[in-house]
Short mmCIF file of C-alpha atoms in Angstrom, two decimals:
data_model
loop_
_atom_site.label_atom_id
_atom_site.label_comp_id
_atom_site.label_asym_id
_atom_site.label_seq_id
_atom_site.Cartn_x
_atom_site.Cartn_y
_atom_site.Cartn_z
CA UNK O 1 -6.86 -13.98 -12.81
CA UNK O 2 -7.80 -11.25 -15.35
CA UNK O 3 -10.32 -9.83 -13.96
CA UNK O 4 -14.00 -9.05 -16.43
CA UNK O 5 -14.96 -5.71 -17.08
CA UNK O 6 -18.44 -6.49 -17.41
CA UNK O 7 -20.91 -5.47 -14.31
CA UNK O 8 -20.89 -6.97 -11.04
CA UNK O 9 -23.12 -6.47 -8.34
CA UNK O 10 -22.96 -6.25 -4.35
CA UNK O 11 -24.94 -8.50 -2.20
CA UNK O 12 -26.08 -6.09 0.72
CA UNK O 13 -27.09 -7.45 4.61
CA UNK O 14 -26.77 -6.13 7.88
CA UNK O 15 -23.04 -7.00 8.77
CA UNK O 16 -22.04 -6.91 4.90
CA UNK O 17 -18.97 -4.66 4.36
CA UNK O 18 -20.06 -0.74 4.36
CA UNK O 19 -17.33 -0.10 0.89
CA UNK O 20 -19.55 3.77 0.93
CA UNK O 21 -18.14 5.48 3.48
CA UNK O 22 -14.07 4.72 3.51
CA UNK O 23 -12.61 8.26 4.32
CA UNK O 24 -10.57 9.90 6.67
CA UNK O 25 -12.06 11.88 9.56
CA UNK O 26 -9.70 13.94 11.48
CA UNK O 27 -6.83 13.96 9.00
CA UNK O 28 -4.82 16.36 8.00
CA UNK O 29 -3.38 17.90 4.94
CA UNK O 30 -0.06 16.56 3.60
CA UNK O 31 3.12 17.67 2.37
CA UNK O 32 4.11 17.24 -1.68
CA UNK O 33 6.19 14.08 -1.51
CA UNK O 34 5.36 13.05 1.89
CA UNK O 35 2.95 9.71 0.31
CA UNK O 36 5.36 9.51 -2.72
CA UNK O 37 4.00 5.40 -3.54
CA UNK O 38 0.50 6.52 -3.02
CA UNK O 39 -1.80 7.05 -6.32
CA UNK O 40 -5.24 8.18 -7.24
CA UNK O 41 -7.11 5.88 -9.37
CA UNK O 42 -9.64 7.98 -11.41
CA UNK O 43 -12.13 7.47 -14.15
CA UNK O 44 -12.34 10.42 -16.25
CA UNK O 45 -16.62 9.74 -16.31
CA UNK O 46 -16.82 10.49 -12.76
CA UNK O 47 -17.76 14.30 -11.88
CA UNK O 48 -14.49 15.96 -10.61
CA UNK O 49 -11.41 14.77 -10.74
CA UNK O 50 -12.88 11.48 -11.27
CA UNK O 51 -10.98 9.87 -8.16
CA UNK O 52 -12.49 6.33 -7.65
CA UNK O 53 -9.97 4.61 -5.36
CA UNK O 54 -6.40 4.64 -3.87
CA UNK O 55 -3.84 2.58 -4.13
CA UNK O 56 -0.10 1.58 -3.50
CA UNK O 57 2.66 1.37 -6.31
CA UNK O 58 4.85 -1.93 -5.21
CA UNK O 59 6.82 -2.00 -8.83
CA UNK O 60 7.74 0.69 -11.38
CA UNK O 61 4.43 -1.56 -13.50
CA UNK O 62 2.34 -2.50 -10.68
CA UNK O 63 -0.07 -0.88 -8.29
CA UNK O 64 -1.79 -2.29 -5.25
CA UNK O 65 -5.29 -2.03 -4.33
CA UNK O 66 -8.94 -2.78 -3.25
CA UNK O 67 -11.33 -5.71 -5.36
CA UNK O 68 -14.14 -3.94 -4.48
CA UNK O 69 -13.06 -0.83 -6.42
CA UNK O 70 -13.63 -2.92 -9.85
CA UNK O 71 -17.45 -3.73 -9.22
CA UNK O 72 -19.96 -2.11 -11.31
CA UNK O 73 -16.61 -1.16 -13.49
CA UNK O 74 -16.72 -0.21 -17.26
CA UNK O 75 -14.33 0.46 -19.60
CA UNK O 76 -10.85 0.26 -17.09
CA UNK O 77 -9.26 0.90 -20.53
CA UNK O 78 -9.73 4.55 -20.48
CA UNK O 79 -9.29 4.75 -16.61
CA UNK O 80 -5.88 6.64 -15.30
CA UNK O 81 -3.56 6.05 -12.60
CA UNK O 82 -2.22 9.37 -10.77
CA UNK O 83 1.12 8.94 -9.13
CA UNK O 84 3.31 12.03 -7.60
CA UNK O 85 -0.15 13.53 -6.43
CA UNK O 86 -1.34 15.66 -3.54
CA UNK O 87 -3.55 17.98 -4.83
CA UNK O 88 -6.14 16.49 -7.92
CA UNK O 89 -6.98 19.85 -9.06
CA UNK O 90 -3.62 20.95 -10.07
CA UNK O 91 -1.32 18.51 -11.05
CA UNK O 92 2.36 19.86 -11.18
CA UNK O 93 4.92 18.70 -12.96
CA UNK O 94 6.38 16.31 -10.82
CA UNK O 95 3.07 14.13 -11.62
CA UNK O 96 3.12 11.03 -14.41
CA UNK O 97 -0.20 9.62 -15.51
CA UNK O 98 -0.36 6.56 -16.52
CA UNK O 99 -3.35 4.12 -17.98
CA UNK O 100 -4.50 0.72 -16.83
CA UNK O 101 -3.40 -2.09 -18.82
CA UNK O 102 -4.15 -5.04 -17.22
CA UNK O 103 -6.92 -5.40 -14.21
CA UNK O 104 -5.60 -8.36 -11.88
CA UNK O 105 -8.83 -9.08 -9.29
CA UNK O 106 -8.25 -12.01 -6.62
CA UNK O 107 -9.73 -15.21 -8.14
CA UNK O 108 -11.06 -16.09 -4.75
CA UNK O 109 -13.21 -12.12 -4.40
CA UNK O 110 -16.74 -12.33 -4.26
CA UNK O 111 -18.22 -9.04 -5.11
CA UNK O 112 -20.26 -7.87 -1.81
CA UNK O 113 -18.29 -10.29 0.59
CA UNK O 114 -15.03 -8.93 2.57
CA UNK O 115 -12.54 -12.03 1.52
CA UNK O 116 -9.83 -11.48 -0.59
CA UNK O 117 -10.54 -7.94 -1.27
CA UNK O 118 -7.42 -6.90 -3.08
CA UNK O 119 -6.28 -6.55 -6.95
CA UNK O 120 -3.56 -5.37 -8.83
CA UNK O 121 -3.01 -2.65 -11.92
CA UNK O 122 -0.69 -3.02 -14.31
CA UNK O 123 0.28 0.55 -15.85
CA UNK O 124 0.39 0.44 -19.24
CA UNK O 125 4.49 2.05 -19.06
CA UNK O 126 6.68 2.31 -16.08
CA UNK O 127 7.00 5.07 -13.74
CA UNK O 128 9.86 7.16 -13.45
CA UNK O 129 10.84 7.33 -9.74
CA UNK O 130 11.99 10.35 -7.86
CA UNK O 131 11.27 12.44 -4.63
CA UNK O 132 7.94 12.42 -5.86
CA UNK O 133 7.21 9.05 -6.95
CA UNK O 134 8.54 5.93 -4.78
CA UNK O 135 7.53 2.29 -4.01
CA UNK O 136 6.04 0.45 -1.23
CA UNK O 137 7.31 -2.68 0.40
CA UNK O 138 5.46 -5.19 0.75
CA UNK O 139 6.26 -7.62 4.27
CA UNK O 140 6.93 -11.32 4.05
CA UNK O 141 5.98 -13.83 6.72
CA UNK O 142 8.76 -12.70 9.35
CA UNK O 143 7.93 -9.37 10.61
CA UNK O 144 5.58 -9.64 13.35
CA UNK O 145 3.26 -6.53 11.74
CA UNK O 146 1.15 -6.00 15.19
CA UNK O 147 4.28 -5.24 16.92
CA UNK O 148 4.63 -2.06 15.02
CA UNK O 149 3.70 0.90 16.52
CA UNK O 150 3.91 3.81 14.21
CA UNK O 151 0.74 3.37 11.28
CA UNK O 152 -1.00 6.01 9.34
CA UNK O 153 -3.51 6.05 6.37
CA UNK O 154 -4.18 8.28 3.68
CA UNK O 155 -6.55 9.06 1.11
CA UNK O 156 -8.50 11.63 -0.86
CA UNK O 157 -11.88 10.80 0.44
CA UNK O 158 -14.09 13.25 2.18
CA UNK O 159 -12.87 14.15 5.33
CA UNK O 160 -16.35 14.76 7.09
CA UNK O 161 -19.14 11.57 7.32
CA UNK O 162 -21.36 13.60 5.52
CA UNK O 163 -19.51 14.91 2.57
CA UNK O 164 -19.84 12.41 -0.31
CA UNK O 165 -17.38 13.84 -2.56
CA UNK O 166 -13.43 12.99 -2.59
CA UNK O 167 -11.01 15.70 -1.12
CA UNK O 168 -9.06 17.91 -3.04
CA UNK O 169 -5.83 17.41 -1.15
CA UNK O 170 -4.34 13.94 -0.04
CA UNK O 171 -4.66 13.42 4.27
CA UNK O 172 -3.30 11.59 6.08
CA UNK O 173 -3.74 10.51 10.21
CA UNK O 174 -2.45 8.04 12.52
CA UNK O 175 -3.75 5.03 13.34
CA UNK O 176 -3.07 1.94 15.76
CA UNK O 177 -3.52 -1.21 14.94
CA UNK O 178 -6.24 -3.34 16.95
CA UNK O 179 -5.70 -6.83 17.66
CA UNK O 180 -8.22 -9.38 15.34
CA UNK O 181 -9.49 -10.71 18.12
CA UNK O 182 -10.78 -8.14 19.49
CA UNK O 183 -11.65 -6.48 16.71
CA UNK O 184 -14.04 -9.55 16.29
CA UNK O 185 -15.46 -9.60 19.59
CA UNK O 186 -19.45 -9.45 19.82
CA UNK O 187 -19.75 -5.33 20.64
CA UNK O 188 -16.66 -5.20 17.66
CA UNK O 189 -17.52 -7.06 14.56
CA UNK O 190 -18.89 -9.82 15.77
CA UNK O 191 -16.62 -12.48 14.12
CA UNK O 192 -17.04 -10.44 10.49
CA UNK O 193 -13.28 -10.04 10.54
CA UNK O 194 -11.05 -13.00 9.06
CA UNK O 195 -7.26 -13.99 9.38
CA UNK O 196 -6.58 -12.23 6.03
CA UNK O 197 -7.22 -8.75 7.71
CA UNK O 198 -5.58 -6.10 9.63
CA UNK O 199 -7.70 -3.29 11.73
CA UNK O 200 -7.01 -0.04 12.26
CA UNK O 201 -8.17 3.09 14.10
CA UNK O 202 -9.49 4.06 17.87
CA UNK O 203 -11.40 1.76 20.33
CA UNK O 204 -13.09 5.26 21.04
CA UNK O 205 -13.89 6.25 17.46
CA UNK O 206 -15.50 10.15 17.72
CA UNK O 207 -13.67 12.35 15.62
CA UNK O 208 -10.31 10.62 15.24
CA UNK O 209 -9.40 9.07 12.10
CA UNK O 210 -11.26 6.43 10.82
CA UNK O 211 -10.45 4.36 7.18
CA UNK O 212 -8.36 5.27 4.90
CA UNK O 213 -10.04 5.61 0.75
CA UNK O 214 -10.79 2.67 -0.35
CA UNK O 215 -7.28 0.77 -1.89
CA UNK O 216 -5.31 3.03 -0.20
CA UNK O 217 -2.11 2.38 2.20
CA UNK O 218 -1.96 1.66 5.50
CA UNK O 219 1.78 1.80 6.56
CA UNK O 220 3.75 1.52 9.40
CA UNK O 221 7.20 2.36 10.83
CA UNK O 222 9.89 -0.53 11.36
CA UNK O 223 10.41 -0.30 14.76
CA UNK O 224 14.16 -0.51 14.16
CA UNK O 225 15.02 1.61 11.73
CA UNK O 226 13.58 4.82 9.44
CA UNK O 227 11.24 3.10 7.11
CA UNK O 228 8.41 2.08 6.56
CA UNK O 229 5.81 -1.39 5.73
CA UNK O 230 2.86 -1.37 3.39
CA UNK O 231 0.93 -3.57 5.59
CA UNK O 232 -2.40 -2.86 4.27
CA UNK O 233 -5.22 -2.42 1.68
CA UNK O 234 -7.93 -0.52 2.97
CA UNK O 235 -11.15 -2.43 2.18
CA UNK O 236 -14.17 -2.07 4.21
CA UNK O 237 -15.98 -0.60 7.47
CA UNK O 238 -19.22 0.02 9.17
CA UNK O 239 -20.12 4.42 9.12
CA UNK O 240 -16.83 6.42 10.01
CA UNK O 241 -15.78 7.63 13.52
CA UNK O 242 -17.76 5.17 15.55
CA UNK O 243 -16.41 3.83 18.84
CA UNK O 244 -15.31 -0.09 18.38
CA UNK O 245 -15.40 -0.10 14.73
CA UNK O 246 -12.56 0.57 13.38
CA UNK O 247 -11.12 0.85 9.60
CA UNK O 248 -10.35 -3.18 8.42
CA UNK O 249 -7.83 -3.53 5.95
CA UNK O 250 -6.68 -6.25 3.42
CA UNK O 251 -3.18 -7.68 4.89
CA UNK O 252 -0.76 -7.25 2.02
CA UNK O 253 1.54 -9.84 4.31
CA UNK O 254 -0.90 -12.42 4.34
CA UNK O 255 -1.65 -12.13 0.34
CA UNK O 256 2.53 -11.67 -0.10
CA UNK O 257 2.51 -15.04 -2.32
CA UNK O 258 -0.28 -14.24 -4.35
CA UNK O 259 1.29 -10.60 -5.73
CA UNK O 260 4.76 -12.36 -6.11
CA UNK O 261 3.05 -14.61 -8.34
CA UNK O 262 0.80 -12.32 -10.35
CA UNK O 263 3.47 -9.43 -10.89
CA UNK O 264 5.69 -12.76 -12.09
CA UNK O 265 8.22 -12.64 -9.92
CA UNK O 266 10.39 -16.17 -10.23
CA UNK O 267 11.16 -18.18 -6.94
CA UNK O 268 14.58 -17.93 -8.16
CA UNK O 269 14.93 -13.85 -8.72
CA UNK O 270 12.92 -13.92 -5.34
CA UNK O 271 15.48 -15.42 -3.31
CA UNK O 272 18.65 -14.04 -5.35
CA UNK O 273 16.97 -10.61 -4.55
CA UNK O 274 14.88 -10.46 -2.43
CA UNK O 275 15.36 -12.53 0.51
CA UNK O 276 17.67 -12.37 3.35
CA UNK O 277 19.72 -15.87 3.96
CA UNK O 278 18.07 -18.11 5.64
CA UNK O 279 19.28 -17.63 9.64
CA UNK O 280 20.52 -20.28 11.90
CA UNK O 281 18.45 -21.57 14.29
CA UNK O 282 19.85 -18.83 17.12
CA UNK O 283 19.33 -16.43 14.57
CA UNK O 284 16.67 -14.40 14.41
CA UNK O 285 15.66 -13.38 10.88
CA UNK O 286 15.16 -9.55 10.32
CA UNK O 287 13.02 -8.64 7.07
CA UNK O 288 14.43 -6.19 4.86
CA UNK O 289 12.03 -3.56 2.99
CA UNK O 290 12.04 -4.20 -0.99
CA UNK O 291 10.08 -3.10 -3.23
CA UNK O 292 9.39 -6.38 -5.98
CA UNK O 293 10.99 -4.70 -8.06
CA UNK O 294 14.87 -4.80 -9.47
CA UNK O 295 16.72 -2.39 -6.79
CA UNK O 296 17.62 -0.23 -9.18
CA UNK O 297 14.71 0.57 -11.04
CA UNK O 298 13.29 2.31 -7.68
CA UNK O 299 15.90 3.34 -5.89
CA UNK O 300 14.66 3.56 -1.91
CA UNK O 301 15.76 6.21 -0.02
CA UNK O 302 17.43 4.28 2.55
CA UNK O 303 19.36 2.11 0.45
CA UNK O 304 20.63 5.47 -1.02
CA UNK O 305 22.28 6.43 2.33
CA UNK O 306 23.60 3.18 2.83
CA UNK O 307 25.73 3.26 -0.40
CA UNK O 308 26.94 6.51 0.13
CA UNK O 309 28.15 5.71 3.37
CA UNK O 310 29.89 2.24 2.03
CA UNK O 311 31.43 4.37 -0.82
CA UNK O 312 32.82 6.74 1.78
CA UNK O 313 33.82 3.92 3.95
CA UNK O 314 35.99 2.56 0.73
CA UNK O 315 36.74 6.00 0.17
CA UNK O 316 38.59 5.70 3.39
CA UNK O 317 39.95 2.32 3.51
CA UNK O 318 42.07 3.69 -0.10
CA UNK O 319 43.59 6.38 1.93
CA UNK O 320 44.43 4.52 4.45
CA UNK O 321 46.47 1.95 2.53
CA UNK O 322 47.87 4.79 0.75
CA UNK O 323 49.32 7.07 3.77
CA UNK O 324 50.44 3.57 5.11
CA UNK O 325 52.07 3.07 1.92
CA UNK O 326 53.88 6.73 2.51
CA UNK O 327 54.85 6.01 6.13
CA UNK O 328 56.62 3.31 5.32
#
């Protein structure tokens, strides 16, 4: 669904999503490159840098990110998406801005209400990847996402629970993810939590990290190997730092259909590209991080080393043959 630009209003009672206060507390300052598929989603209105919102780039066209950053929104036309970013104030070369051309909300999102709280951007021209700029993949039904151990956030937003404006420089902090159903036990959230979301954070709360800005990442490590899932949309929680309320995210694996389908991706290129064969039944199938995107408009980093090795494993293989060739 395209969503309206016209004004929407939240819906406000006591267990209603707290969309105010998503930033991360105890964080710390990152290194250029480190969050290369992160970007800052600004309006140039706002005081500032104008930094409304995070968000996730999961093609070279599309960008990942929170419903709720849309409400009250005017005039997404002249809005900008930041990608290659870590510090607003002085964007260096390695930086593309780009401008929003289409706003995709979910058609099931009810403005004040923590369903379905996730949307898509399409940039008005692709982004040129490189160290700097990089996409996120997305998981499918098979990887078992609570079984990853590794997560962190990051964001702009202030970095104290006072502090209303966004941070200068992107931070980042690691977070563990909480099992749903405790997370929706009665001194948690009390049931406010659904199957569509992740949470994130400290049983203890105090000063360790809290949420993410709002339609930011939350990503974790594959435990087998050296990358890493966009698992989820930050969205929603109740005050920052507080013990058994955690940061709740949007699961990007539950609402994997849905982007497939609004970023047009065919069933057919889907499982010509990406999908892994379908295993036997003693087979168990291991996902493979791609971004939905053609492989080569993106190039990930991993894939990278894996054709350099298979070139100097042919590389090899010729020699052979030819000093076999010699011998005899």
């Amino acid at each position: 669904m395209s969503a309206s630009y016209g004004p929407m209003v939240y819906d406000y009672d006591p267990m209603a999503p707290d969309y105010g206060e998503l930033h991360i507390v105890g964080g710390t300052a990152v290194q250029p490159g480190a969050w290369a598929g992160i970007v800052s989603i600004q309006d140039p209105w706002e005081p500032g840098t104008g930094h409304i919102c995070g968000g996730s780039l999961i093609s070279r066209e599309w960008v990942l990110t929170a419903a709720h950053c849309f409400t009250n929104a005017r005039n997404i036309n002249m809005w900008r998406v930041v990608t290659g970013a870590t510090q607003l104030t002085q964007l260096g070369p390695e930086v593309q801005v780009r401008q929003i051309k289409q706003l995709r909300v979910h058609e099931h999102y009810t403005p004040g209400e923590e369903r379905n709280d996730i949307a898509l951007l399409k940039l008005d021209q692709p982004v040129v990847c490189s160290r700097y700029v990089q996409l996120g993949c997305v998981p499918k039904a098979t990887l078992n996402v609570l079984e990853l151990k590794t997560c962190y956030i990051a964001g702009w937003g202030s970095t104290t629970t006072r502090a209303q404006r966004p941070n200068d420089i992107l931070q980042e902090a690691k977070v563990h993810l909480i099992d749903v159903w405790l997370c929706n036990s009665s001194l948690w959230y009390a049931g406010a939590i659904h199957t569509q979301n992740l949470c994130a954070g400290y049983p203890e709360g105090g000063i360790n990290p809290c949420q993410g800005d709002s339609g930011g990442p939350l990503v974790c490590k594959d435990n087998g190997a050296a990358y890493f899932w966009l698992v989820g949309v930050t969205s929603w929680g109740k005050g920052c730092a507080r013990a058994n309320q955690p940061g709740v995210y949007t699961s990007t694996q539950h609402f994997y259909d849905w982007i497939l389908i609004q970023i047009d991706l065919q069933p057919d290129r889907r499982a010509s590209r990406h999908f892994t064969t379908a295993p036997t039944p003693t087979q168990k199938p291991r996902p493979i991080p791609t971004p939905l995107d053609r492989f080569r408009s993106c190039p990930f980093s991993l894939q990278k080393l894996v054709e350099f090795f298979t070139q100097v494993q042919e590389l090899l293989q010729v020699l052979r043959r030819k000093l076999a060739r010699e011998a005899g």
